[in-house]
Amino acid sequence: MESSLSGVRVLTTRPAHQSRDWCELLAAEGATVDTIPLLAIEPIESGPEYQRTKNQVMDFDQVDHAIFVSRNAVRLAFDWLDAYWPQLPVGPRYYAIGAGTARDLESHGPECTSAGGAMDSEALLALPSLQQVDGERVLIFRGAGGRTLIGDTLRERNARVEYCELYRRTLPADATRRLREYRATPDIITVHSGETLDNLASCLQKSGRGDLFRALLVCPSARVGERARDLGFSRIAVARNAGDAAMLAAVENASPD
């Protein structure tokens, strides 16, 4: 039986250290997979942000709700937590956005509450345990400069919210060059975040590969899809969420016959 993506060329854009499983999943369905990372994750290892993270981790037993917004946030947070809390305090409740983030979090021991299939901030904010948080302390583990919806909404509910910013998202130095030298014409391009999308649009313009704005773009949410249309992409498919299963389903449904 022919694989679902046989004859389909897909360009993936995930950070290099996160791309292998996604590329293997596409290849297993018969796709020809090209990879040009358009986002890099750089841990914050100095400066005032580093000291603030240290202080927040040392006070972790005072936290009521610990929210992890990404797999990178889990990975880097537990570099800190394992060092300062070999046995995690019993006080915090743990939350994860997305199934992958939840799996990574639970691999470190905590039982967590996931935002489930919707896999986004809005679903997290609908959880019953985050409705009555007056005076409770919330620590959000994330990258620098992420969305503020979670923090803003919980502050409106009178929670005491802090961000623990563990990493910066940057554009890989060779991204524009690699796109300029990329000779293929993919049927589909996948992006897993709004920031990756912005980097893609910028690099396509700088590299002279504006023709790729005509490729079919698979996005992880309606919000990112709307942003893609504003940036000039005209063929857009929206996945249910950013998880591999949902993204693969969107790629398969969008792929040319």
PDB file of C-alpha atoms in Angstrom:
ATOM      1  CA  MET A   1       0.000   0.000   0.000  1.00  0.00           C
ATOM      2  CA  GLU A   2       1.304   3.440  -0.908  1.00  0.00           C
ATOM      3  CA  SER A   3       2.346   5.618   2.010  1.00  0.00           C
ATOM      4  CA  SER A   4       0.161   8.641   2.705  1.00  0.00           C
ATOM      5  CA  LEU A   5       2.891  11.154   1.818  1.00  0.00           C
ATOM      6  CA  SER A   6       4.589   9.294  -0.994  1.00  0.00           C
ATOM      7  CA  GLY A   7       5.937  11.793  -3.532  1.00  0.00           C
ATOM      8  CA  VAL A   8       5.406  14.788  -1.234  1.00  0.00           C
ATOM      9  CA  ARG A   9       8.368  17.018  -0.354  1.00  0.00           C
ATOM     10  CA  VAL A  10       8.137  18.704   3.050  1.00  0.00           C
ATOM     11  CA  LEU A  11      10.385  21.461   4.364  1.00  0.00           C
ATOM     12  CA  THR A  12      10.578  21.462   8.177  1.00  0.00           C
ATOM     13  CA  THR A  13      11.773  24.394  10.270  1.00  0.00           C
ATOM     14  CA  ARG A  14      11.957  23.215  13.892  1.00  0.00           C
ATOM     15  CA  PRO A  15      15.021  23.870  16.094  1.00  0.00           C
ATOM     16  CA  ALA A  16      17.798  21.405  15.278  1.00  0.00           C
ATOM     17  CA  HIS A  17      17.647  19.592  18.617  1.00  0.00           C
ATOM     18  CA  GLN A  18      13.884  19.050  18.266  1.00  0.00           C
ATOM     19  CA  SER A  19      13.566  18.121  14.610  1.00  0.00           C
ATOM     20  CA  ARG A  20      14.591  14.458  14.483  1.00  0.00           C
ATOM     21  CA  ASP A  21      11.346  12.824  15.656  1.00  0.00           C
ATOM     22  CA  TRP A  22       9.219  15.072  13.452  1.00  0.00           C
ATOM     23  CA  CYS A  23      11.344  14.392  10.379  1.00  0.00           C
ATOM     24  CA  GLU A  24      11.324  10.647  11.052  1.00  0.00           C
ATOM     25  CA  LEU A  25       7.541  10.683  11.396  1.00  0.00           C
ATOM     26  CA  LEU A  26       7.146  12.389   8.024  1.00  0.00           C
ATOM     27  CA  ALA A  27       9.662  10.101   6.372  1.00  0.00           C
ATOM     28  CA  ALA A  28       7.868   7.042   7.751  1.00  0.00           C
ATOM     29  CA  GLU A  29       4.777   8.188   5.842  1.00  0.00           C
ATOM     30  CA  GLY A  30       6.781   8.395   2.626  1.00  0.00           C
ATOM     31  CA  ALA A  31       7.604  12.108   2.493  1.00  0.00           C
ATOM     32  CA  THR A  32      10.849  13.509   1.174  1.00  0.00           C
ATOM     33  CA  VAL A  33      11.980  15.657   4.094  1.00  0.00           C
ATOM     34  CA  ASP A  34      14.228  18.718   3.979  1.00  0.00           C
ATOM     35  CA  THR A  35      15.213  20.531   7.165  1.00  0.00           C
ATOM     36  CA  ILE A  36      16.283  24.134   7.653  1.00  0.00           C
ATOM     37  CA  PRO A  37      16.000  25.159  11.333  1.00  0.00           C
ATOM     38  CA  LEU A  38      14.546  28.648  11.637  1.00  0.00           C
ATOM     39  CA  LEU A  39      14.628  28.847  15.420  1.00  0.00           C
ATOM     40  CA  ALA A  40      17.378  28.210  17.954  1.00  0.00           C
ATOM     41  CA  ILE A  41      17.022  27.832  21.724  1.00  0.00           C
ATOM     42  CA  GLU A  42      19.753  29.546  23.754  1.00  0.00           C
ATOM     43  CA  PRO A  43      19.747  29.010  27.543  1.00  0.00           C
ATOM     44  CA  ILE A  44      20.143  32.170  29.625  1.00  0.00           C
ATOM     45  CA  GLU A  45      23.388  31.599  31.484  1.00  0.00           C
ATOM     46  CA  SER A  46      24.410  35.035  32.779  1.00  0.00           C
ATOM     47  CA  GLY A  47      23.201  38.482  33.684  1.00  0.00           C
ATOM     48  CA  PRO A  48      20.290  39.663  35.837  1.00  0.00           C
ATOM     49  CA  GLU A  49      17.884  37.133  34.293  1.00  0.00           C
ATOM     50  CA  TYR A  50      20.145  34.292  35.435  1.00  0.00           C
ATOM     51  CA  GLN A  51      20.248  35.592  39.012  1.00  0.00           C
ATOM     52  CA  ARG A  52      16.482  36.094  39.010  1.00  0.00           C
ATOM     53  CA  THR A  53      15.976  32.489  37.914  1.00  0.00           C
ATOM     54  CA  LYS A  54      18.232  31.289  40.722  1.00  0.00           C
ATOM     55  CA  ASN A  55      16.220  33.252  43.277  1.00  0.00           C
ATOM     56  CA  GLN A  56      12.921  31.952  41.907  1.00  0.00           C
ATOM     57  CA  VAL A  57      14.104  28.346  41.993  1.00  0.00           C
ATOM     58  CA  MET A  58      15.395  28.687  45.558  1.00  0.00           C
ATOM     59  CA  ASP A  59      11.914  29.904  46.580  1.00  0.00           C
ATOM     60  CA  PHE A  60      10.119  27.185  44.619  1.00  0.00           C
ATOM     61  CA  ASP A  61       8.544  25.708  47.742  1.00  0.00           C
ATOM     62  CA  GLN A  62       6.536  28.939  48.079  1.00  0.00           C
ATOM     63  CA  VAL A  63       4.862  28.456  44.690  1.00  0.00           C
ATOM     64  CA  ASP A  64       1.233  27.311  44.441  1.00  0.00           C
ATOM     65  CA  HIS A  65       1.070  26.720  40.685  1.00  0.00           C
ATOM     66  CA  ALA A  66       4.006  25.927  38.372  1.00  0.00           C
ATOM     67  CA  ILE A  67       3.212  26.266  34.668  1.00  0.00           C
ATOM     68  CA  PHE A  68       5.507  24.941  31.926  1.00  0.00           C
ATOM     69  CA  VAL A  69       4.731  26.322  28.486  1.00  0.00           C
ATOM     70  CA  SER A  70       7.063  24.181  26.358  1.00  0.00           C
ATOM     71  CA  ARG A  71       9.310  21.148  26.312  1.00  0.00           C
ATOM     72  CA  ASN A  72      12.318  23.461  26.338  1.00  0.00           C
ATOM     73  CA  ALA A  73      10.955  25.066  29.499  1.00  0.00           C
ATOM     74  CA  VAL A  74      10.732  21.661  31.181  1.00  0.00           C
ATOM     75  CA  ARG A  75      14.219  20.623  30.113  1.00  0.00           C
ATOM     76  CA  LEU A  76      15.904  23.799  31.289  1.00  0.00           C
ATOM     77  CA  ALA A  77      13.787  24.238  34.425  1.00  0.00           C
ATOM     78  CA  PHE A  78      14.780  20.819  35.688  1.00  0.00           C
ATOM     79  CA  ASP A  79      18.446  21.581  35.161  1.00  0.00           C
ATOM     80  CA  TRP A  80      17.801  24.115  37.928  1.00  0.00           C
ATOM     81  CA  LEU A  81      15.286  22.186  40.013  1.00  0.00           C
ATOM     82  CA  ASP A  82      17.363  19.013  40.104  1.00  0.00           C
ATOM     83  CA  ALA A  83      20.291  21.036  41.437  1.00  0.00           C
ATOM     84  CA  TYR A  84      18.389  22.891  44.176  1.00  0.00           C
ATOM     85  CA  TRP A  85      15.524  20.502  44.924  1.00  0.00           C
ATOM     86  CA  PRO A  86      16.693  16.859  44.703  1.00  0.00           C
ATOM     87  CA  GLN A  87      13.329  16.096  46.298  1.00  0.00           C
ATOM     88  CA  LEU A  88      10.656  18.374  44.887  1.00  0.00           C
ATOM     89  CA  PRO A  89       8.573  20.345  47.394  1.00  0.00           C
ATOM     90  CA  VAL A  90       5.018  19.146  47.965  1.00  0.00           C
ATOM     91  CA  GLY A  91       3.382  22.566  47.623  1.00  0.00           C
ATOM     92  CA  PRO A  92       3.192  23.379  43.894  1.00  0.00           C
ATOM     93  CA  ARG A  93       0.627  22.035  41.459  1.00  0.00           C
ATOM     94  CA  TYR A  94       2.136  21.368  38.050  1.00  0.00           C
ATOM     95  CA  TYR A  95       0.693  22.293  34.668  1.00  0.00           C
ATOM     96  CA  ALA A  96       1.842  21.722  31.101  1.00  0.00           C
ATOM     97  CA  ILE A  97       0.731  23.107  27.776  1.00  0.00           C
ATOM     98  CA  GLY A  98       0.691  20.265  25.313  1.00  0.00           C
ATOM     99  CA  ALA A  99       0.974  16.509  25.481  1.00  0.00           C
ATOM    100  CA  GLY A 100       4.718  16.487  24.787  1.00  0.00           C
ATOM    101  CA  THR A 101       5.373  19.029  27.518  1.00  0.00           C
ATOM    102  CA  ALA A 102       3.248  16.981  29.920  1.00  0.00           C
ATOM    103  CA  ARG A 103       5.144  13.786  29.111  1.00  0.00           C
ATOM    104  CA  ASP A 104       8.489  15.482  29.643  1.00  0.00           C
ATOM    105  CA  LEU A 105       7.306  17.011  32.908  1.00  0.00           C
ATOM    106  CA  GLU A 106       5.983  13.741  34.290  1.00  0.00           C
ATOM    107  CA  SER A 107       9.242  12.010  33.382  1.00  0.00           C
ATOM    108  CA  HIS A 108      10.792  14.129  36.137  1.00  0.00           C
ATOM    109  CA  GLY A 109       8.301  12.897  38.704  1.00  0.00           C
ATOM    110  CA  PRO A 110       5.485  15.419  39.152  1.00  0.00           C
ATOM    111  CA  GLU A 111       1.910  14.527  38.332  1.00  0.00           C
ATOM    112  CA  CYS A 112       0.747  17.316  36.080  1.00  0.00           C
ATOM    113  CA  THR A 113      -2.444  18.789  34.766  1.00  0.00           C
ATOM    114  CA  SER A 114      -2.292  19.153  30.997  1.00  0.00           C
ATOM    115  CA  ALA A 115      -4.224  21.560  28.831  1.00  0.00           C
ATOM    116  CA  GLY A 116      -5.309  18.510  26.868  1.00  0.00           C
ATOM    117  CA  GLY A 117      -6.090  18.288  23.175  1.00  0.00           C
ATOM    118  CA  ALA A 118      -6.346  22.022  22.559  1.00  0.00           C
ATOM    119  CA  MET A 119      -2.744  22.370  23.681  1.00  0.00           C
ATOM    120  CA  ASP A 120      -2.808  26.134  24.098  1.00  0.00           C
ATOM    121  CA  SER A 121      -2.922  28.913  26.668  1.00  0.00           C
ATOM    122  CA  GLU A 122      -6.673  29.333  26.398  1.00  0.00           C
ATOM    123  CA  ALA A 123      -7.284  25.693  27.312  1.00  0.00           C
ATOM    124  CA  LEU A 124      -4.965  25.961  30.296  1.00  0.00           C
ATOM    125  CA  LEU A 125      -6.787  29.025  31.593  1.00  0.00           C
ATOM    126  CA  ALA A 126     -10.088  27.133  31.463  1.00  0.00           C
ATOM    127  CA  LEU A 127      -8.895  24.503  33.970  1.00  0.00           C
ATOM    128  CA  PRO A 128     -11.009  24.512  37.173  1.00  0.00           C
ATOM    129  CA  SER A 129      -7.949  24.693  39.447  1.00  0.00           C
ATOM    130  CA  LEU A 130      -6.910  28.025  37.911  1.00  0.00           C
ATOM    131  CA  GLN A 131     -10.211  29.825  38.354  1.00  0.00           C
ATOM    132  CA  GLN A 132      -9.991  30.792  42.048  1.00  0.00           C
ATOM    133  CA  VAL A 133      -6.378  31.877  42.539  1.00  0.00           C
ATOM    134  CA  ASP A 134      -6.775  35.041  44.600  1.00  0.00           C
ATOM    135  CA  GLY A 135      -3.444  35.689  46.363  1.00  0.00           C
ATOM    136  CA  GLU A 136      -1.865  32.457  45.119  1.00  0.00           C
ATOM    137  CA  ARG A 137       1.635  32.453  43.693  1.00  0.00           C
ATOM    138  CA  VAL A 138       2.089  31.326  40.079  1.00  0.00           C
ATOM    139  CA  LEU A 139       5.473  30.705  38.459  1.00  0.00           C
ATOM    140  CA  ILE A 140       5.477  30.400  34.670  1.00  0.00           C
ATOM    141  CA  PHE A 141       8.521  28.689  33.153  1.00  0.00           C
ATOM    142  CA  ARG A 142       9.059  29.923  29.610  1.00  0.00           C
ATOM    143  CA  GLY A 143      11.398  31.607  27.141  1.00  0.00           C
ATOM    144  CA  ALA A 144      12.059  35.325  27.199  1.00  0.00           C
ATOM    145  CA  GLY A 145       9.405  37.460  25.577  1.00  0.00           C
ATOM    146  CA  GLY A 146       6.684  34.860  25.136  1.00  0.00           C
ATOM    147  CA  ARG A 147       2.940  35.441  25.053  1.00  0.00           C
ATOM    148  CA  THR A 148       1.512  37.196  28.104  1.00  0.00           C
ATOM    149  CA  LEU A 149      -2.029  35.809  27.953  1.00  0.00           C
ATOM    150  CA  ILE A 150      -1.566  33.336  30.809  1.00  0.00           C
ATOM    151  CA  GLY A 151       0.096  35.813  33.128  1.00  0.00           C
ATOM    152  CA  ASP A 152      -2.264  38.671  32.293  1.00  0.00           C
ATOM    153  CA  THR A 153      -5.365  36.544  32.817  1.00  0.00           C
ATOM    154  CA  LEU A 154      -4.191  35.068  36.109  1.00  0.00           C
ATOM    155  CA  ARG A 155      -3.292  38.543  37.366  1.00  0.00           C
ATOM    156  CA  GLU A 156      -6.843  39.596  36.524  1.00  0.00           C
ATOM    157  CA  ARG A 157      -7.886  36.744  38.815  1.00  0.00           C
ATOM    158  CA  ASN A 158      -5.666  38.316  41.513  1.00  0.00           C
ATOM    159  CA  ALA A 159      -2.907  35.726  41.404  1.00  0.00           C
ATOM    160  CA  ARG A 160       0.689  36.761  42.121  1.00  0.00           C
ATOM    161  CA  VAL A 161       2.398  35.886  38.836  1.00  0.00           C
ATOM    162  CA  GLU A 162       6.089  35.692  38.009  1.00  0.00           C
ATOM    163  CA  TYR A 163       7.822  34.575  34.838  1.00  0.00           C
ATOM    164  CA  CYS A 164      10.887  32.357  35.102  1.00  0.00           C
ATOM    165  CA  GLU A 165      12.553  33.030  31.745  1.00  0.00           C
ATOM    166  CA  LEU A 166      15.024  30.268  30.976  1.00  0.00           C
ATOM    167  CA  TYR A 167      15.997  30.729  27.334  1.00  0.00           C
ATOM    168  CA  ARG A 168      15.938  33.019  24.350  1.00  0.00           C
ATOM    169  CA  ARG A 169      14.598  32.109  20.923  1.00  0.00           C
ATOM    170  CA  THR A 170      16.923  33.294  18.175  1.00  0.00           C
ATOM    171  CA  LEU A 171      17.286  32.980  14.426  1.00  0.00           C
ATOM    172  CA  PRO A 172      20.130  30.602  13.478  1.00  0.00           C
ATOM    173  CA  ALA A 173      22.960  32.542  11.882  1.00  0.00           C
ATOM    174  CA  ASP A 174      22.981  30.383   8.760  1.00  0.00           C
ATOM    175  CA  ALA A 175      19.224  30.333   8.128  1.00  0.00           C
ATOM    176  CA  THR A 176      19.084  32.925   5.348  1.00  0.00           C
ATOM    177  CA  ARG A 177      22.105  31.437   3.591  1.00  0.00           C
ATOM    178  CA  ARG A 178      20.647  27.939   3.748  1.00  0.00           C
ATOM    179  CA  LEU A 179      17.365  29.107   2.254  1.00  0.00           C
ATOM    180  CA  ARG A 180      19.225  30.984  -0.488  1.00  0.00           C
ATOM    181  CA  GLU A 181      21.123  27.807  -1.365  1.00  0.00           C
ATOM    182  CA  TYR A 182      18.058  25.574  -1.095  1.00  0.00           C
ATOM    183  CA  ARG A 183      17.275  24.486  -4.643  1.00  0.00           C
ATOM    184  CA  ALA A 184      14.210  22.342  -4.065  1.00  0.00           C
ATOM    185  CA  THR A 185      10.579  23.422  -4.276  1.00  0.00           C
ATOM    186  CA  PRO A 186       8.696  21.827  -1.393  1.00  0.00           C
ATOM    187  CA  ASP A 187       5.035  20.966  -1.629  1.00  0.00           C
ATOM    188  CA  ILE A 188       4.539  21.774   2.053  1.00  0.00           C
ATOM    189  CA  ILE A 189       6.351  23.860   4.676  1.00  0.00           C
ATOM    190  CA  THR A 190       5.665  23.207   8.355  1.00  0.00           C
ATOM    191  CA  VAL A 191       6.037  25.742  11.167  1.00  0.00           C
ATOM    192  CA  HIS A 192       5.381  24.965  14.827  1.00  0.00           C
ATOM    193  CA  SER A 193       5.187  28.487  16.282  1.00  0.00           C
ATOM    194  CA  GLY A 194       4.464  32.094  15.450  1.00  0.00           C
ATOM    195  CA  GLU A 195       8.070  33.108  15.931  1.00  0.00           C
ATOM    196  CA  THR A 196       9.241  30.434  13.496  1.00  0.00           C
ATOM    197  CA  LEU A 197       6.703  31.752  11.007  1.00  0.00           C
ATOM    198  CA  ASP A 198       8.028  35.311  11.358  1.00  0.00           C
ATOM    199  CA  ASN A 199      11.577  34.057  10.835  1.00  0.00           C
ATOM    200  CA  LEU A 200      10.496  32.094   7.764  1.00  0.00           C
ATOM    201  CA  ALA A 201       8.861  35.115   6.141  1.00  0.00           C
ATOM    202  CA  SER A 202      11.851  37.337   6.864  1.00  0.00           C
ATOM    203  CA  CYS A 203      14.370  34.788   5.561  1.00  0.00           C
ATOM    204  CA  LEU A 204      12.369  34.112   2.398  1.00  0.00           C
ATOM    205  CA  GLN A 205      12.458  37.792   1.554  1.00  0.00           C
ATOM    206  CA  LYS A 206      16.159  38.198   2.345  1.00  0.00           C
ATOM    207  CA  SER A 207      17.189  35.026   0.519  1.00  0.00           C
ATOM    208  CA  GLY A 208      15.357  35.723  -2.707  1.00  0.00           C
ATOM    209  CA  ARG A 209      13.105  32.692  -2.200  1.00  0.00           C
ATOM    210  CA  GLY A 210       9.850  34.591  -2.289  1.00  0.00           C
ATOM    211  CA  ASP A 211       8.478  31.842  -4.507  1.00  0.00           C
ATOM    212  CA  LEU A 212       8.098  29.710  -1.378  1.00  0.00           C
ATOM    213  CA  PHE A 213       5.316  31.995  -0.159  1.00  0.00           C
ATOM    214  CA  ARG A 214       3.242  29.970  -2.651  1.00  0.00           C
ATOM    215  CA  ALA A 215       3.999  26.654  -0.927  1.00  0.00           C
ATOM    216  CA  LEU A 216       1.285  25.138   1.227  1.00  0.00           C
ATOM    217  CA  LEU A 217       2.021  26.153   4.825  1.00  0.00           C
ATOM    218  CA  VAL A 218       0.937  23.989   7.766  1.00  0.00           C
ATOM    219  CA  CYS A 219       0.519  25.944  11.028  1.00  0.00           C
ATOM    220  CA  PRO A 220      -0.190  24.820  14.609  1.00  0.00           C
ATOM    221  CA  SER A 221      -3.144  27.127  15.353  1.00  0.00           C
ATOM    222  CA  ALA A 222      -5.671  29.502  13.843  1.00  0.00           C
ATOM    223  CA  ARG A 223      -3.784  32.420  15.427  1.00  0.00           C
ATOM    224  CA  VAL A 224      -0.575  31.478  13.600  1.00  0.00           C
ATOM    225  CA  GLY A 225      -2.550  30.811  10.429  1.00  0.00           C
ATOM    226  CA  GLU A 226      -3.998  34.328  10.519  1.00  0.00           C
ATOM    227  CA  ARG A 227      -0.510  35.720  11.004  1.00  0.00           C
ATOM    228  CA  ALA A 228       0.694  33.697   8.000  1.00  0.00           C
ATOM    229  CA  ARG A 229      -1.984  35.222   5.805  1.00  0.00           C
ATOM    230  CA  ASP A 230      -0.986  38.708   6.947  1.00  0.00           C
ATOM    231  CA  LEU A 231       2.634  37.921   6.005  1.00  0.00           C
ATOM    232  CA  GLY A 232       1.705  36.926   2.456  1.00  0.00           C
ATOM    233  CA  PHE A 233       1.143  33.160   2.523  1.00  0.00           C
ATOM    234  CA  SER A 234      -1.993  32.251   0.591  1.00  0.00           C
ATOM    235  CA  ARG A 235      -2.221  28.458   0.959  1.00  0.00           C
ATOM    236  CA  ILE A 236      -2.555  27.652   4.645  1.00  0.00           C
ATOM    237  CA  ALA A 237      -3.639  24.574   6.573  1.00  0.00           C
ATOM    238  CA  VAL A 238      -4.239  24.747  10.315  1.00  0.00           C
ATOM    239  CA  ALA A 239      -3.566  21.813  12.634  1.00  0.00           C
ATOM    240  CA  ARG A 240      -5.555  21.185  15.824  1.00  0.00           C
ATOM    241  CA  ASN A 241      -2.420  21.902  17.849  1.00  0.00           C
ATOM    242  CA  ALA A 242       1.383  21.795  17.654  1.00  0.00           C
ATOM    243  CA  GLY A 243       1.732  18.137  18.622  1.00  0.00           C
ATOM    244  CA  ASP A 244       3.252  15.717  16.155  1.00  0.00           C
ATOM    245  CA  ALA A 245       0.026  13.722  15.656  1.00  0.00           C
ATOM    246  CA  ALA A 246      -2.064  16.811  14.939  1.00  0.00           C
ATOM    247  CA  MET A 247       0.566  18.358  12.674  1.00  0.00           C
ATOM    248  CA  LEU A 248       0.960  15.093  10.757  1.00  0.00           C
ATOM    249  CA  ALA A 249      -2.801  14.838  10.258  1.00  0.00           C
ATOM    250  CA  ALA A 250      -2.841  18.383   8.876  1.00  0.00           C
ATOM    251  CA  VAL A 251       0.038  17.604   6.512  1.00  0.00           C
ATOM    252  CA  GLU A 252      -1.685  14.434   5.285  1.00  0.00           C
ATOM    253  CA  ASN A 253      -5.019  16.199   4.785  1.00  0.00           C
ATOM    254  CA  ALA A 254      -3.361  19.087   2.975  1.00  0.00           C
ATOM    255  CA  SER A 255      -1.000  17.071   0.797  1.00  0.00           C
ATOM    256  CA  PRO A 256      -1.624  17.077  -2.961  1.00  0.00           C
ATOM    257  CA  ASP A 257      -3.308  14.002  -4.406  1.00  0.00           C
TER     258      ASP A 257
END
